[in-house]
mmCIF file of C-alpha atoms in Angstrom:
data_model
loop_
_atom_site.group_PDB
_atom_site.id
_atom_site.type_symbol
_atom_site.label_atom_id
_atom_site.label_comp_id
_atom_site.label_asym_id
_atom_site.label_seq_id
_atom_site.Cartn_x
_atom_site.Cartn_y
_atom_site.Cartn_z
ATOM 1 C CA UNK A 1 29.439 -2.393 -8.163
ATOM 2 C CA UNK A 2 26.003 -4.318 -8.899
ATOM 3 C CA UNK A 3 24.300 -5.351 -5.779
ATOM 4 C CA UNK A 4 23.981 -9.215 -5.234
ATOM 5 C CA UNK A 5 20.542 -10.258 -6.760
ATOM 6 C CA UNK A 6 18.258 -11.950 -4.459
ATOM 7 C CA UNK A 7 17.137 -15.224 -3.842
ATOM 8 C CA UNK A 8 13.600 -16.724 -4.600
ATOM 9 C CA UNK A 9 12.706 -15.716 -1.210
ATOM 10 C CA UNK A 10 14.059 -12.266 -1.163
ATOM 11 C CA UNK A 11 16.517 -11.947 0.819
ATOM 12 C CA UNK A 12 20.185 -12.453 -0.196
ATOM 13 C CA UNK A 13 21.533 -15.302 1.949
ATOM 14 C CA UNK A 14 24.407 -13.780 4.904
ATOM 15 C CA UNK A 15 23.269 -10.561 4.823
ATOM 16 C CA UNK A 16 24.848 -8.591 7.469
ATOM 17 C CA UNK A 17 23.506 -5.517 9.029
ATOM 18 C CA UNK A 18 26.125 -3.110 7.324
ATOM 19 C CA UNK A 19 24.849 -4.500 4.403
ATOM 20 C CA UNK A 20 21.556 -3.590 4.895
ATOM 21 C CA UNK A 21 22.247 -0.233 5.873
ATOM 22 C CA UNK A 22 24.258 0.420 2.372
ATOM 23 C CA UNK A 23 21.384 -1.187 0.175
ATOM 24 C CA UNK A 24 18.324 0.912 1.723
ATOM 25 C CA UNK A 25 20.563 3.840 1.743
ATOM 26 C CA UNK A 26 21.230 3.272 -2.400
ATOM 27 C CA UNK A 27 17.879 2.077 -2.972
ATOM 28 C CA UNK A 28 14.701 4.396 -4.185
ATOM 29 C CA UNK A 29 13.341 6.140 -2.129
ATOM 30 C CA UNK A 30 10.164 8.696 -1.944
ATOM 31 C CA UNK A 31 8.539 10.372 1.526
ATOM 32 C CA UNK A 32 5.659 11.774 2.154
ATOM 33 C CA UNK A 33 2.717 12.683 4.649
ATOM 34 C CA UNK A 34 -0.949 11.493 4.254
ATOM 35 C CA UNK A 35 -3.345 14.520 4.014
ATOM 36 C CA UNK A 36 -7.738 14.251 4.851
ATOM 37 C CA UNK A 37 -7.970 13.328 1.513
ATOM 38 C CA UNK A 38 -5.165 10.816 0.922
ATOM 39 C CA UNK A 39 -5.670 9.440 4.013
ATOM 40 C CA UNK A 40 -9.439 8.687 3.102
ATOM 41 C CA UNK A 41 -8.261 6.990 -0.386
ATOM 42 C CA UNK A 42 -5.893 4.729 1.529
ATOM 43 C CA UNK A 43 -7.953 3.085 3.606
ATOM 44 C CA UNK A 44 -10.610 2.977 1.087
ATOM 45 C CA UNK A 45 -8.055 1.392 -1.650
ATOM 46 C CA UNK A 46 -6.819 -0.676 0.850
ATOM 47 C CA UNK A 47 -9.961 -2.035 2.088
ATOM 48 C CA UNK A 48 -10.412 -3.065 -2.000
ATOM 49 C CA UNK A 49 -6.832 -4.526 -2.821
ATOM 50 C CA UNK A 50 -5.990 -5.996 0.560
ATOM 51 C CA UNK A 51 -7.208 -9.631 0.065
ATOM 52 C CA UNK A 52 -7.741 -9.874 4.260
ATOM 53 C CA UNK A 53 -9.856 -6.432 4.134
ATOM 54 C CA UNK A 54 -11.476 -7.870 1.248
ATOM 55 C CA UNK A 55 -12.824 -11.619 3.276
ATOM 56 C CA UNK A 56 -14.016 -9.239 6.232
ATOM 57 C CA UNK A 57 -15.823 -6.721 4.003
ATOM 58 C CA UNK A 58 -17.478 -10.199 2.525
ATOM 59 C CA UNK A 59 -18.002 -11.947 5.899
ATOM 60 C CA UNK A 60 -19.435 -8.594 7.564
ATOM 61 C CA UNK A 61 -21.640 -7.985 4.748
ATOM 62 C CA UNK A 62 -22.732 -11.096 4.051
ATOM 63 C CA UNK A 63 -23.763 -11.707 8.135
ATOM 64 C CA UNK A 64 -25.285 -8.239 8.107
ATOM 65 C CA UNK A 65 -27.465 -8.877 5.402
ATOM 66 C CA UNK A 66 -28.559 -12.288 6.848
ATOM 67 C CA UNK A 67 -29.610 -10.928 9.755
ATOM 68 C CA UNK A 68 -31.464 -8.095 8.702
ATOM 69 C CA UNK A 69 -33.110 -9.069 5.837
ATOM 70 C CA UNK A 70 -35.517 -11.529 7.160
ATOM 71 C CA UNK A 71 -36.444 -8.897 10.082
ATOM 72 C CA UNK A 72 -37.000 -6.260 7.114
ATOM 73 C CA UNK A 73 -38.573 -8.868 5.111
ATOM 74 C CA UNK A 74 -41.355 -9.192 7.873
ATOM 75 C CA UNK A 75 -41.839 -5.551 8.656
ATOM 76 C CA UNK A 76 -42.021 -4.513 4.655
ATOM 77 C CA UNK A 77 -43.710 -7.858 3.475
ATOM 78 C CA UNK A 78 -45.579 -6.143 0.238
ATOM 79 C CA UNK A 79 -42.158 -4.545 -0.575
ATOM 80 C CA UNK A 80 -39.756 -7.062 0.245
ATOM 81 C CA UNK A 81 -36.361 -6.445 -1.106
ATOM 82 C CA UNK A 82 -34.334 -9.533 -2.673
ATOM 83 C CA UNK A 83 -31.367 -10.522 -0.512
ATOM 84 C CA UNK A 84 -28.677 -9.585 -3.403
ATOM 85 C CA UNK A 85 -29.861 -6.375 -3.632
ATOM 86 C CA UNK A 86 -29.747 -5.877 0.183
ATOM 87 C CA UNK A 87 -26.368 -7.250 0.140
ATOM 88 C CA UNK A 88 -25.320 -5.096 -2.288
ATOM 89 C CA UNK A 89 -26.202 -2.422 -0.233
ATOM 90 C CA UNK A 90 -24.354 -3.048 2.338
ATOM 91 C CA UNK A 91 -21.300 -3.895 0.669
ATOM 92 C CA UNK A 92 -21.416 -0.373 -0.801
ATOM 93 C CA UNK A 93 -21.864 1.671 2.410
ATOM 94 C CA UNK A 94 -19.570 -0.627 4.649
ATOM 95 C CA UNK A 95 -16.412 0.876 2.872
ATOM 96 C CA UNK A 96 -17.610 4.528 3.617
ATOM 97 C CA UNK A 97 -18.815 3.812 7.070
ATOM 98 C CA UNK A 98 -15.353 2.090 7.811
ATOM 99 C CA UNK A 99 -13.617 5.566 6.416
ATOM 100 C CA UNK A 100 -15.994 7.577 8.587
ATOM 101 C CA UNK A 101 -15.180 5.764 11.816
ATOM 102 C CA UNK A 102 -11.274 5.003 11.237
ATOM 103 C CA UNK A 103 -10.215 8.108 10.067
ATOM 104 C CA UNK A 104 -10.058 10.366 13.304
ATOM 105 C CA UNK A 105 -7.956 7.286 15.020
ATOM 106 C CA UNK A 106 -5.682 7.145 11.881
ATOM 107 C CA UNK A 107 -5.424 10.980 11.367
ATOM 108 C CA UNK A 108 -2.688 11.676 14.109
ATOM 109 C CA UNK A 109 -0.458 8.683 12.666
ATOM 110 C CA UNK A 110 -1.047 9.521 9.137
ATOM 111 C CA UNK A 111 0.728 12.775 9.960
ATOM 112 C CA UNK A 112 3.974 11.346 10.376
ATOM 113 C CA UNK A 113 6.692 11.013 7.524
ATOM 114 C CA UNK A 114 6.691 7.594 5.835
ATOM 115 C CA UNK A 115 9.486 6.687 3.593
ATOM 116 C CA UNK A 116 8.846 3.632 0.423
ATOM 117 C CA UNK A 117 12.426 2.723 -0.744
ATOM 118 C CA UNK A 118 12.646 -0.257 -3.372
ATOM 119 C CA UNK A 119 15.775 -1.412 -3.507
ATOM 120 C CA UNK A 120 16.709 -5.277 -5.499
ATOM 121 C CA UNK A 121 15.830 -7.122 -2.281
ATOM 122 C CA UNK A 122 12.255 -5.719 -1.733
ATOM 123 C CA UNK A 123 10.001 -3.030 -0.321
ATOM 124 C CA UNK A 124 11.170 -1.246 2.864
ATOM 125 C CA UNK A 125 8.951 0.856 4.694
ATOM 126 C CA UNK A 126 9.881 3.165 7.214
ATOM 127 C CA UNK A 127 8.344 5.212 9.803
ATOM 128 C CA UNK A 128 9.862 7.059 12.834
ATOM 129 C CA UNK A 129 12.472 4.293 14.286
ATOM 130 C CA UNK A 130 10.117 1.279 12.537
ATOM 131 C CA UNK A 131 10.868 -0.349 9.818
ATOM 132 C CA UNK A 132 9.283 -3.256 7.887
ATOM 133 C CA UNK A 133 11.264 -4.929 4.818
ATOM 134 C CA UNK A 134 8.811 -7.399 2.379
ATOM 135 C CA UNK A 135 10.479 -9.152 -0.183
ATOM 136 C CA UNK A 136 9.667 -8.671 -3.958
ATOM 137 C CA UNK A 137 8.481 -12.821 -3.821
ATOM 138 C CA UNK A 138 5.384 -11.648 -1.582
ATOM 139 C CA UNK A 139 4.113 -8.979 -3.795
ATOM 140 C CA UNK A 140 1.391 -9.956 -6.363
ATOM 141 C CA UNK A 141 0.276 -6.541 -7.730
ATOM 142 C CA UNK A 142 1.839 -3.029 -8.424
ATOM 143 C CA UNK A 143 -1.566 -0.920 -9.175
ATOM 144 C CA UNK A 144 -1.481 2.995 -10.230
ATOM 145 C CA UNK A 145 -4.876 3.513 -9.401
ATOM 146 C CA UNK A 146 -6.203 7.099 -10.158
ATOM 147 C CA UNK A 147 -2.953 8.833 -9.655
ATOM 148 C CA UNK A 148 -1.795 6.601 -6.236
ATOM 149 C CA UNK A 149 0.206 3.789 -5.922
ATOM 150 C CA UNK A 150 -0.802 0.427 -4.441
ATOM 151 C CA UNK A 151 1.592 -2.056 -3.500
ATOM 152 C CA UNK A 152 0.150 -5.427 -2.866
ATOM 153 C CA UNK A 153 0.704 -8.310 -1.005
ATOM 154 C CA UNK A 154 -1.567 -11.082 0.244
ATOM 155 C CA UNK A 155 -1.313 -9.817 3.970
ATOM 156 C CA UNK A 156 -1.226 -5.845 3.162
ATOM 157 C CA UNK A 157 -1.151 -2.629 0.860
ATOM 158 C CA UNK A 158 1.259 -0.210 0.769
ATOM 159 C CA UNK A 159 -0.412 2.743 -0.802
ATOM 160 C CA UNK A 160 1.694 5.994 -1.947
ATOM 161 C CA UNK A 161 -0.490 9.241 -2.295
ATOM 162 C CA UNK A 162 -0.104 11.200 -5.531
ATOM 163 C CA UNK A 163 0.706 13.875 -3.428
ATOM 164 C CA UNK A 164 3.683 12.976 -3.079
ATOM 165 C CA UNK A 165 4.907 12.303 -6.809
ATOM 166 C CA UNK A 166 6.037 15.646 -8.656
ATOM 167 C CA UNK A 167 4.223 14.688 -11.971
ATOM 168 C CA UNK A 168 2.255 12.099 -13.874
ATOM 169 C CA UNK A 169 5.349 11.672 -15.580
ATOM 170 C CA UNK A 170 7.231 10.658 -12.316
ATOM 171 C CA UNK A 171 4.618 8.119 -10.837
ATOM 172 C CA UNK A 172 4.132 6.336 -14.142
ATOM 173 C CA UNK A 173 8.470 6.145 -13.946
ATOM 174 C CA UNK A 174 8.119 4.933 -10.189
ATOM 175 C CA UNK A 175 5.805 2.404 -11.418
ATOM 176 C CA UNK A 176 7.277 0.849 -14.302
ATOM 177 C CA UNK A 177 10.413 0.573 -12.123
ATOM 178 C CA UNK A 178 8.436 -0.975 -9.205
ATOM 179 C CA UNK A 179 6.881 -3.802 -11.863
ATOM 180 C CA UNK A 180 10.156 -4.377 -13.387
ATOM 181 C CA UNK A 181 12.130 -5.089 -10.191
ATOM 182 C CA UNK A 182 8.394 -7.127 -8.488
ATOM 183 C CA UNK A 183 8.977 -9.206 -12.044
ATOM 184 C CA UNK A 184 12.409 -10.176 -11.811
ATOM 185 C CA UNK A 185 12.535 -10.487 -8.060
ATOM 186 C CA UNK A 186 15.318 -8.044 -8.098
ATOM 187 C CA UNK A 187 17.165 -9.154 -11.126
ATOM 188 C CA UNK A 188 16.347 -6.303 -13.233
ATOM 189 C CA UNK A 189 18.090 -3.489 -10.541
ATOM 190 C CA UNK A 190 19.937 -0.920 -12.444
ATOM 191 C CA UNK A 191 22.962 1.007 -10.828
ATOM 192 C CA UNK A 192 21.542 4.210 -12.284
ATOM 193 C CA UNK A 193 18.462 3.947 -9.688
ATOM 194 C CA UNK A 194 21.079 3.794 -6.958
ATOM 195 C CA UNK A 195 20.117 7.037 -4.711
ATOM 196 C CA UNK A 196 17.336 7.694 -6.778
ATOM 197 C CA UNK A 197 14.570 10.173 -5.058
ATOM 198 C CA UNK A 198 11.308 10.242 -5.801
ATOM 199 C CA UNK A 199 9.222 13.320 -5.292
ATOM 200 C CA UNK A 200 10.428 16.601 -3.053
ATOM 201 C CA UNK A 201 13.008 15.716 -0.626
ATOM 202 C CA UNK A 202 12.625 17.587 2.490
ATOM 203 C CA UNK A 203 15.206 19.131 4.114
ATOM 204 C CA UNK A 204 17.909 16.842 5.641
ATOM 205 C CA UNK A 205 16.223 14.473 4.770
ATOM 206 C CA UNK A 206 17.418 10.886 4.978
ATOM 207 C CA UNK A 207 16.196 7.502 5.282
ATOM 208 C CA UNK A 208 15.743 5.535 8.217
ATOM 209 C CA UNK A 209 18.642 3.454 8.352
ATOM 210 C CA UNK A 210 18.491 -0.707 10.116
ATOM 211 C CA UNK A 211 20.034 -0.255 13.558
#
């Protein structure tokens, strides 16, 4: 039986909890851990698709470079450096600096398994007993970016390593089905993509199910 499509908003109107248990459980699913160097591309990626990542990165940089450019100005008046280029500058090492410092606080976290399941209502990420449900309405981008996947909203990213895809083959899949369902709000769900797993299962594994 087809699952009920969604509503503008995303979510199916008198949706019981039962019901959200069955369409998680039959949605798509992948898992997967965040390694040094995933972890580093996520919050790097993030920092660039994430519009509110993207005004502090401006704001920062943009106060940073006021401040110090006129005191640099005055200290290195024969060689004085325009205030693009300074700002520039900035804008190019904040990113890496932010890596370097939120790394070791993320490391611990990024350890844990984190399950992506689409199913026709939305995107519904799960770790350990949380879980967070966003509607296909409040995604504006689906980006395969260098092997990982970025799922965008205008509050957050939701980015899947390529670790955790078996093939080229198998990401490029998970992302045309990801941009046909974001398209369609739902509409397009197939009952051959009920179930579906993306990547290796681990053993017993299963998703994290609403309470």
């Amino acid at each position: 039986m087809r699952p009920p499509i969604a509503s503008p908003s995303g979510e199916p109107e008198n949706v019981s909890d039962d019901d959200k248990s069955e369409r998680v459980a039959l949605g798509i699913s992948i898992c997967f851990r965040y390694g040094a160097s995933a972890l580093g591309r996520k919050i790097y990626k993030e920092m660039l698709t994430d519009l509110t990542s993207i005004a502090a990165t401006l704001l920062v940089t943009t106060i940073l470079t006021a401040i110090i450019h006129p005191v640099f100005g005055r200290t290195h008046s024969s060689q004085a450096i325009p205030f693009l280029q300074l700002w520039l500058f900035f804008f190019c090492i904040f990113p890496l600096s932010t890596i370097l410092i939120v790394m070791p606080f993320a490391f611990f976290d990024a350890r844990r398994a984190k399950t992506v399941i689409l199913t026709p209502y939305g995107v519904t990420r799960c770790e350990g007993k949380k879980e967070v449900e966003i509607p296909w309405s409040s995604f504006f981008g689906i980006t395969h970016w260098s092997g990982d996947v970025i799922l965008t909203t205008l509050a957050t990213s939701t980015v899947i390593p390529r670790e955790a895809f078996a093939s080229r083959e198998e990401t490029q899949e998970f992302v045309q089905i990801a941009r046909e369902l974001r398209k369609s709000r739902g509409a397009a769900w197939r009952d051959e993509w009920k179930g579906k797993v993306f990547g290796q299962k681990p053993e017993n594994w299963r998703p994290n199910l609403p309470k």
